[in-house]
């Protein structure tokens, strides 16, 4: 560890180091982040880009009284290092270790938790309104990236910031503009910011022109209106940030986000300002590590990698995402009405490959899940068959849109929920463990979960032919290739019997098939012979089969990687209750809790849905 970084052990220690040494400290912090993230994995490029910005904020603010709200929070590593968590940094994203995102329970310097995007300005506004109501004066700063500024909630928040103008109190938004979301940023705001950046060189000219414009006298009615209009449009053209200014938010910038003196000057100026102010900071994603500067998308979120070459150390094998991406291309070659939509995750969902083949049938809408879903509804209502690929956790944002804009109108939209189930190191903000609960009660929606890669393809073929709303959920990571001999055709609402045993039957949902097979083995070792059913359709589920099985099996066991509340087990329980079936039922799923970061195996153990824990409970129940 560098000698300057050694001196930083608690919040505000950075102020003990002379500012002239800050460039060296920034280098030491980058080296430190690189050393650890190359071993633990994590969000590298965004963190390398925000070292100086975070240092300047910590120099200008007093934490924890003052508050920094990080958007998404994937860029908060320097903040963690500067707030007494440096010595635990090697535990990043691991069980019991530091979380990869800000967390209130981890430190009182983490003023607001995050993981999902575009929340920071709203949260900072809330902190600010509470401060004002209590008559305090702390400084509050939201740090939001240009990608996160593509999310709707950010605009809802900007639209409300004029409250601080009324209160004459401070509210700072730092816009960290690196021209990137995970992939290249999209949309009109991103173009607008690009425009401001390119006008930087005209700054001097702008000052002169503005002076001249202000000197133009306004005479006569018609002439005055024309002059005023041309003054405004000239101003709009020449003065950066007029869009924000017109919303009542003072614009300051652009500021070089790697120059500590410039950043300190900007933040001090913003602190003195009364009312909302946006400080536009330009940074480079991946700064200081050449492989990440060259390929920030690859280094956005990465597993362990070799520092020298920048190459990932683990190669995971073919994932569900890979299979989805390739098979969608195959389908789209045959079906011309198929289009694909992603909300800022072209590489994460694999749709970048679709884009390469069908650039005109691909839409990246930015971090705008709600828009993605409703827009897909519009497309479907006008003759297209949209495939909307969004991570399970981010689809939570579009709950109302799924109901109101798709299912109520029975529109043929195919939802592909990637990263469904437990996700491992990203932890509680990213768990895809709610999707069965938030979708299964929506009328008209069909929900499927494949047991393996082959079945995923068959389900996709089925969905491409299906004329109505349909969803498929599948997990992160390597696709299961086993049970390939079980290839019964997909029939709406029908399950698949994999093994007929006796006394007890396991109803396994989607990716839990591997754990269910292990469970069956463990039970066999104890002398039982459980039946095994691959549920396939969560909605409509196979009531006929349940009726049929109820006469041959005493005990039903449901296995899913979803909350128990609103999960498949509860659907079966409700069905038993409704129909008077008296069979015994044991439901395995996630209790009423959020699940912290760790490996997926450990998370399953915590939740009691690993084969060993399930077998023990079943045996306890029957013996
Ligand atoms: C609601 C939601 N959708 C998608 C994501 C996935 N995501 C994490 S960071 C990110 C890009 C953010 O870009 P930006 O704010 O510019 O920050 P940068 O990564 O460039 O530092 C995306 C899409 C998310 N966290 N939340």
Tab-separated table of N, CA, C and O and ligand atoms in Angstrom, residues 43 45-47 50 71-72 74-75 101 115-118 144-150 176-183 185 283 285 300 343-345 366-369 390-391 393-395 397 430, ligand 1:
chain	number	residue	atom	x	y	z
A	43	UNK	N	-16.835	-3.813	-10.083
A	43	UNK	CA	-17.070	-2.775	-11.097
A	43	UNK	C	-15.812	-1.937	-11.229
A	43	UNK	O	-15.629	-0.958	-10.495
A	45	UNK	N	-14.148	-0.269	-14.138
A	45	UNK	CA	-13.926	0.923	-14.969
A	45	UNK	C	-14.551	2.182	-14.368
A	45	UNK	O	-13.934	3.251	-14.355
A	46	UNK	N	-15.761	2.055	-13.828
A	46	UNK	CA	-16.437	3.230	-13.254
A	46	UNK	C	-15.666	3.745	-12.050
A	46	UNK	O	-15.588	4.956	-11.812
A	47	UNK	N	-15.097	2.829	-11.267
A	47	UNK	CA	-14.346	3.246	-10.085
A	47	UNK	C	-13.030	3.922	-10.438
A	47	UNK	O	-12.646	4.902	-9.808
A	50	UNK	N	-13.586	7.594	-11.230
A	50	UNK	CA	-14.133	8.563	-10.258
A	50	UNK	C	-13.222	8.768	-9.045
A	50	UNK	O	-13.668	9.261	-8.011
A	71	UNK	N	-25.273	7.267	-7.335
A	71	UNK	CA	-26.276	6.607	-8.171
A	71	UNK	C	-25.761	5.228	-8.595
A	71	UNK	O	-24.596	5.085	-8.985
A	72	UNK	N	-26.585	4.233	-8.540
A	72	UNK	CA	-26.216	2.824	-8.723
A	72	UNK	C	-25.287	2.395	-7.572
A	72	UNK	O	-25.484	1.373	-6.951
A	74	UNK	N	-22.123	1.728	-7.971
A	74	UNK	CA	-21.053	0.850	-8.461
A	74	UNK	C	-19.729	1.592	-8.577
A	74	UNK	O	-18.720	0.993	-8.909
A	75	UNK	N	-19.737	2.908	-8.313
A	75	UNK	CA	-18.518	3.714	-8.401
A	75	UNK	C	-18.057	4.181	-7.022
A	75	UNK	O	-17.301	5.132	-6.905
A	101	UNK	N	-21.741	-2.162	-3.306
A	101	UNK	CA	-22.559	-0.943	-3.443
A	101	UNK	C	-22.644	-0.264	-2.068
A	101	UNK	O	-22.372	-0.904	-1.052
A	115	UNK	N	-27.981	0.327	-5.944
A	115	UNK	CA	-27.673	-0.865	-6.732
A	115	UNK	C	-28.424	-0.740	-8.054
A	115	UNK	O	-27.914	-1.035	-9.122
A	116	UNK	N	-29.654	-0.238	-7.945
A	116	UNK	CA	-30.434	0.079	-9.146
A	116	UNK	C	-30.179	1.546	-9.499
A	116	UNK	O	-29.818	2.352	-8.645
A	117	UNK	N	-30.433	1.864	-10.755
A	117	UNK	CA	-29.997	3.161	-11.254
A	117	UNK	C	-31.042	4.271	-11.129
A	117	UNK	O	-32.234	4.021	-10.950
A	118	UNK	N	-30.539	5.497	-11.233
A	118	UNK	CA	-31.360	6.713	-11.401
A	118	UNK	C	-32.149	7.128	-10.156
A	118	UNK	O	-33.136	7.834	-10.250
A	144	UNK	N	-24.347	11.330	-10.079
A	144	UNK	CA	-25.069	10.502	-11.063
A	144	UNK	C	-24.304	10.475	-12.378
A	144	UNK	O	-23.771	11.497	-12.818
A	145	UNK	N	-24.255	9.307	-13.006
A	145	UNK	CA	-23.563	9.186	-14.284
A	145	UNK	C	-24.462	9.583	-15.442
A	145	UNK	O	-25.685	9.652	-15.301
A	146	UNK	N	-23.845	9.818	-16.601
A	146	UNK	CA	-24.638	10.190	-17.781
A	146	UNK	C	-25.555	9.040	-18.194
A	146	UNK	O	-26.664	9.264	-18.685
A	147	UNK	N	-25.124	7.792	-17.948
A	147	UNK	CA	-25.982	6.644	-18.268
A	147	UNK	C	-27.205	6.640	-17.362
A	147	UNK	O	-28.343	6.484	-17.822
A	148	UNK	N	-26.974	6.846	-16.094
A	148	UNK	CA	-28.085	6.818	-15.134
A	148	UNK	C	-29.038	7.977	-15.365
A	148	UNK	O	-30.207	7.915	-14.980
A	149	UNK	N	-28.530	9.021	-15.997
A	149	UNK	CA	-29.402	10.153	-16.322
A	149	UNK	C	-30.373	9.805	-17.457
A	149	UNK	O	-31.238	10.593	-17.808
A	150	UNK	N	-30.238	8.599	-18.022
A	150	UNK	CA	-31.218	8.213	-19.045
A	150	UNK	C	-32.459	7.581	-18.395
A	150	UNK	O	-33.436	7.281	-19.069
A	176	UNK	N	-21.534	12.921	-13.464
A	176	UNK	CA	-20.256	12.308	-13.853
A	176	UNK	C	-20.397	11.786	-15.284
A	176	UNK	O	-20.922	10.709	-15.512
A	177	UNK	N	-19.899	12.573	-16.211
A	177	UNK	CA	-20.127	12.290	-17.630
A	177	UNK	C	-18.877	11.637	-18.235
A	177	UNK	O	-17.848	12.282	-18.424
A	178	UNK	N	-18.992	10.323	-18.497
A	178	UNK	CA	-17.865	9.627	-19.146
A	178	UNK	C	-18.288	9.111	-20.526
A	178	UNK	O	-17.628	8.241	-21.093
A	179	UNK	N	-19.385	9.636	-21.011
A	179	UNK	CA	-19.917	9.300	-22.343
A	179	UNK	C	-20.318	7.844	-22.481
A	179	UNK	O	-20.528	7.347	-23.570
A	180	UNK	N	-20.347	7.137	-21.334
A	180	UNK	CA	-20.681	5.717	-21.406
A	180	UNK	C	-21.763	5.388	-20.394
A	180	UNK	O	-21.778	5.936	-19.295
A	181	UNK	N	-22.650	4.474	-20.794
A	181	UNK	CA	-23.432	3.750	-19.801
A	181	UNK	C	-22.582	2.485	-19.579
A	181	UNK	O	-21.363	2.620	-19.480
A	182	UNK	N	-23.165	1.280	-19.535
A	182	UNK	CA	-22.260	0.118	-19.561
A	182	UNK	C	-21.680	0.053	-20.967
A	182	UNK	O	-20.482	-0.053	-21.171
A	183	UNK	N	-22.568	0.171	-21.929
A	183	UNK	CA	-22.127	0.301	-23.320
A	183	UNK	C	-22.161	1.790	-23.648
A	183	UNK	O	-22.354	2.613	-22.757
A	185	UNK	N	-23.466	5.276	-24.368
A	185	UNK	CA	-24.735	5.841	-23.922
A	185	UNK	C	-25.630	6.155	-25.131
A	185	UNK	O	-25.144	6.336	-26.247
A	283	UNK	N	-15.245	12.780	-17.019
A	283	UNK	CA	-14.233	11.799	-16.592
A	283	UNK	C	-14.018	10.753	-17.682
A	283	UNK	O	-14.793	10.661	-18.634
A	285	UNK	N	-13.805	6.762	-18.259
A	285	UNK	CA	-14.069	5.459	-17.653
A	285	UNK	C	-12.808	4.587	-17.802
A	285	UNK	O	-12.219	4.537	-18.874
A	300	UNK	N	-16.475	-2.983	-17.196
A	300	UNK	CA	-17.529	-2.363	-16.370
A	300	UNK	C	-17.735	-3.212	-15.105
A	300	UNK	O	-17.574	-2.745	-13.996
A	343	UNK	N	-32.751	-2.517	-22.133
A	343	UNK	CA	-32.663	-1.254	-21.392
A	343	UNK	C	-31.232	-1.110	-20.882
A	343	UNK	O	-30.912	-1.463	-19.747
A	344	UNK	N	-30.361	-0.640	-21.758
A	344	UNK	CA	-28.958	-0.333	-21.438
A	344	UNK	C	-28.098	-1.551	-21.121
A	344	UNK	O	-27.031	-1.409	-20.538
A	345	UNK	N	-28.567	-2.748	-21.491
A	345	UNK	CA	-27.775	-3.932	-21.195
A	345	UNK	C	-27.540	-4.769	-22.450
A	345	UNK	O	-27.812	-5.979	-22.446
A	366	UNK	N	-31.731	2.820	-23.298
A	366	UNK	CA	-31.148	3.422	-22.098
A	366	UNK	C	-31.733	2.757	-20.859
A	366	UNK	O	-32.471	1.769	-20.950
A	367	UNK	N	-31.378	3.318	-19.690
A	367	UNK	CA	-31.834	2.676	-18.443
A	367	UNK	C	-33.295	3.074	-18.230
A	367	UNK	O	-33.623	3.905	-17.388
A	368	UNK	N	-34.157	2.490	-19.032
A	368	UNK	CA	-35.546	2.943	-19.075
A	368	UNK	C	-36.447	1.712	-19.227
A	368	UNK	O	-37.071	1.492	-20.259
A	369	UNK	N	-36.479	0.909	-18.151
A	369	UNK	CA	-37.219	-0.351	-18.213
A	369	UNK	C	-38.705	-0.112	-18.462
A	369	UNK	O	-39.352	-0.869	-19.198
A	390	UNK	N	-34.578	-8.116	-20.166
A	390	UNK	CA	-34.223	-7.263	-19.021
A	390	UNK	C	-33.906	-8.186	-17.848
A	390	UNK	O	-34.550	-9.226	-17.684
A	391	UNK	N	-32.931	-7.796	-17.018
A	391	UNK	CA	-32.648	-8.624	-15.837
A	391	UNK	C	-33.883	-8.641	-14.937
A	391	UNK	O	-34.573	-7.627	-14.792
A	393	UNK	N	-34.221	-8.442	-11.808
A	393	UNK	CA	-34.257	-7.419	-10.759
A	393	UNK	C	-34.643	-6.038	-11.309
A	393	UNK	O	-35.312	-5.263	-10.635
A	394	UNK	N	-34.244	-5.749	-12.550
A	394	UNK	CA	-34.554	-4.425	-13.102
A	394	UNK	C	-35.981	-4.382	-13.680
A	394	UNK	O	-36.564	-3.322	-13.825
A	395	UNK	N	-36.507	-5.561	-13.991
A	395	UNK	CA	-37.881	-5.605	-14.500
A	395	UNK	C	-38.869	-5.191	-13.417
A	395	UNK	O	-39.998	-4.795	-13.709
A	397	UNK	N	-38.981	-2.594	-11.976
A	397	UNK	CA	-39.356	-1.213	-12.273
A	397	UNK	C	-40.612	-1.139	-13.154
A	397	UNK	O	-41.313	-0.145	-13.165
A	430	UNK	N	-29.509	-6.960	-6.342
A	430	UNK	CA	-29.578	-7.549	-7.674
A	430	UNK	C	-30.214	-8.937	-7.713
A	430	UNK	O	-30.273	-9.553	-8.780
B	1	LIG	C1	-32.644	0.036	-13.048
B	1	LIG	C2	-31.295	-0.423	-13.494
B	1	LIG	N1	-31.122	-0.851	-14.759
B	1	LIG	C3	-29.917	-1.273	-15.173
B	1	LIG	C4	-28.847	-1.270	-14.313
B	1	LIG	C5	-27.511	-1.842	-14.755
B	1	LIG	N2	-26.468	-0.790	-14.763
B	1	LIG	C6	-25.587	-0.658	-13.781
B	1	LIG	S1	-24.532	0.574	-14.031
B	1	LIG	C7	-25.212	0.935	-15.523
B	1	LIG	C8	-24.652	2.033	-16.358
B	1	LIG	C9	-24.624	3.322	-15.624
B	1	LIG	O1	-23.989	4.260	-16.418
B	1	LIG	P1	-23.473	5.600	-15.770
B	1	LIG	O2	-24.479	6.106	-14.810
B	1	LIG	O3	-23.067	6.501	-16.850
B	1	LIG	O4	-22.233	5.170	-14.909
B	1	LIG	P2	-20.819	4.591	-15.429
B	1	LIG	O5	-20.968	3.106	-15.374
B	1	LIG	O6	-20.571	5.104	-16.773
B	1	LIG	O7	-19.837	5.051	-14.433
B	1	LIG	C10	-26.266	0.088	-15.802
B	1	LIG	C11	-27.060	0.090	-17.028
B	1	LIG	C12	-29.073	-0.824	-13.001
B	1	LIG	N3	-28.099	-0.816	-12.084
B	1	LIG	N4	-30.291	-0.396	-12.620
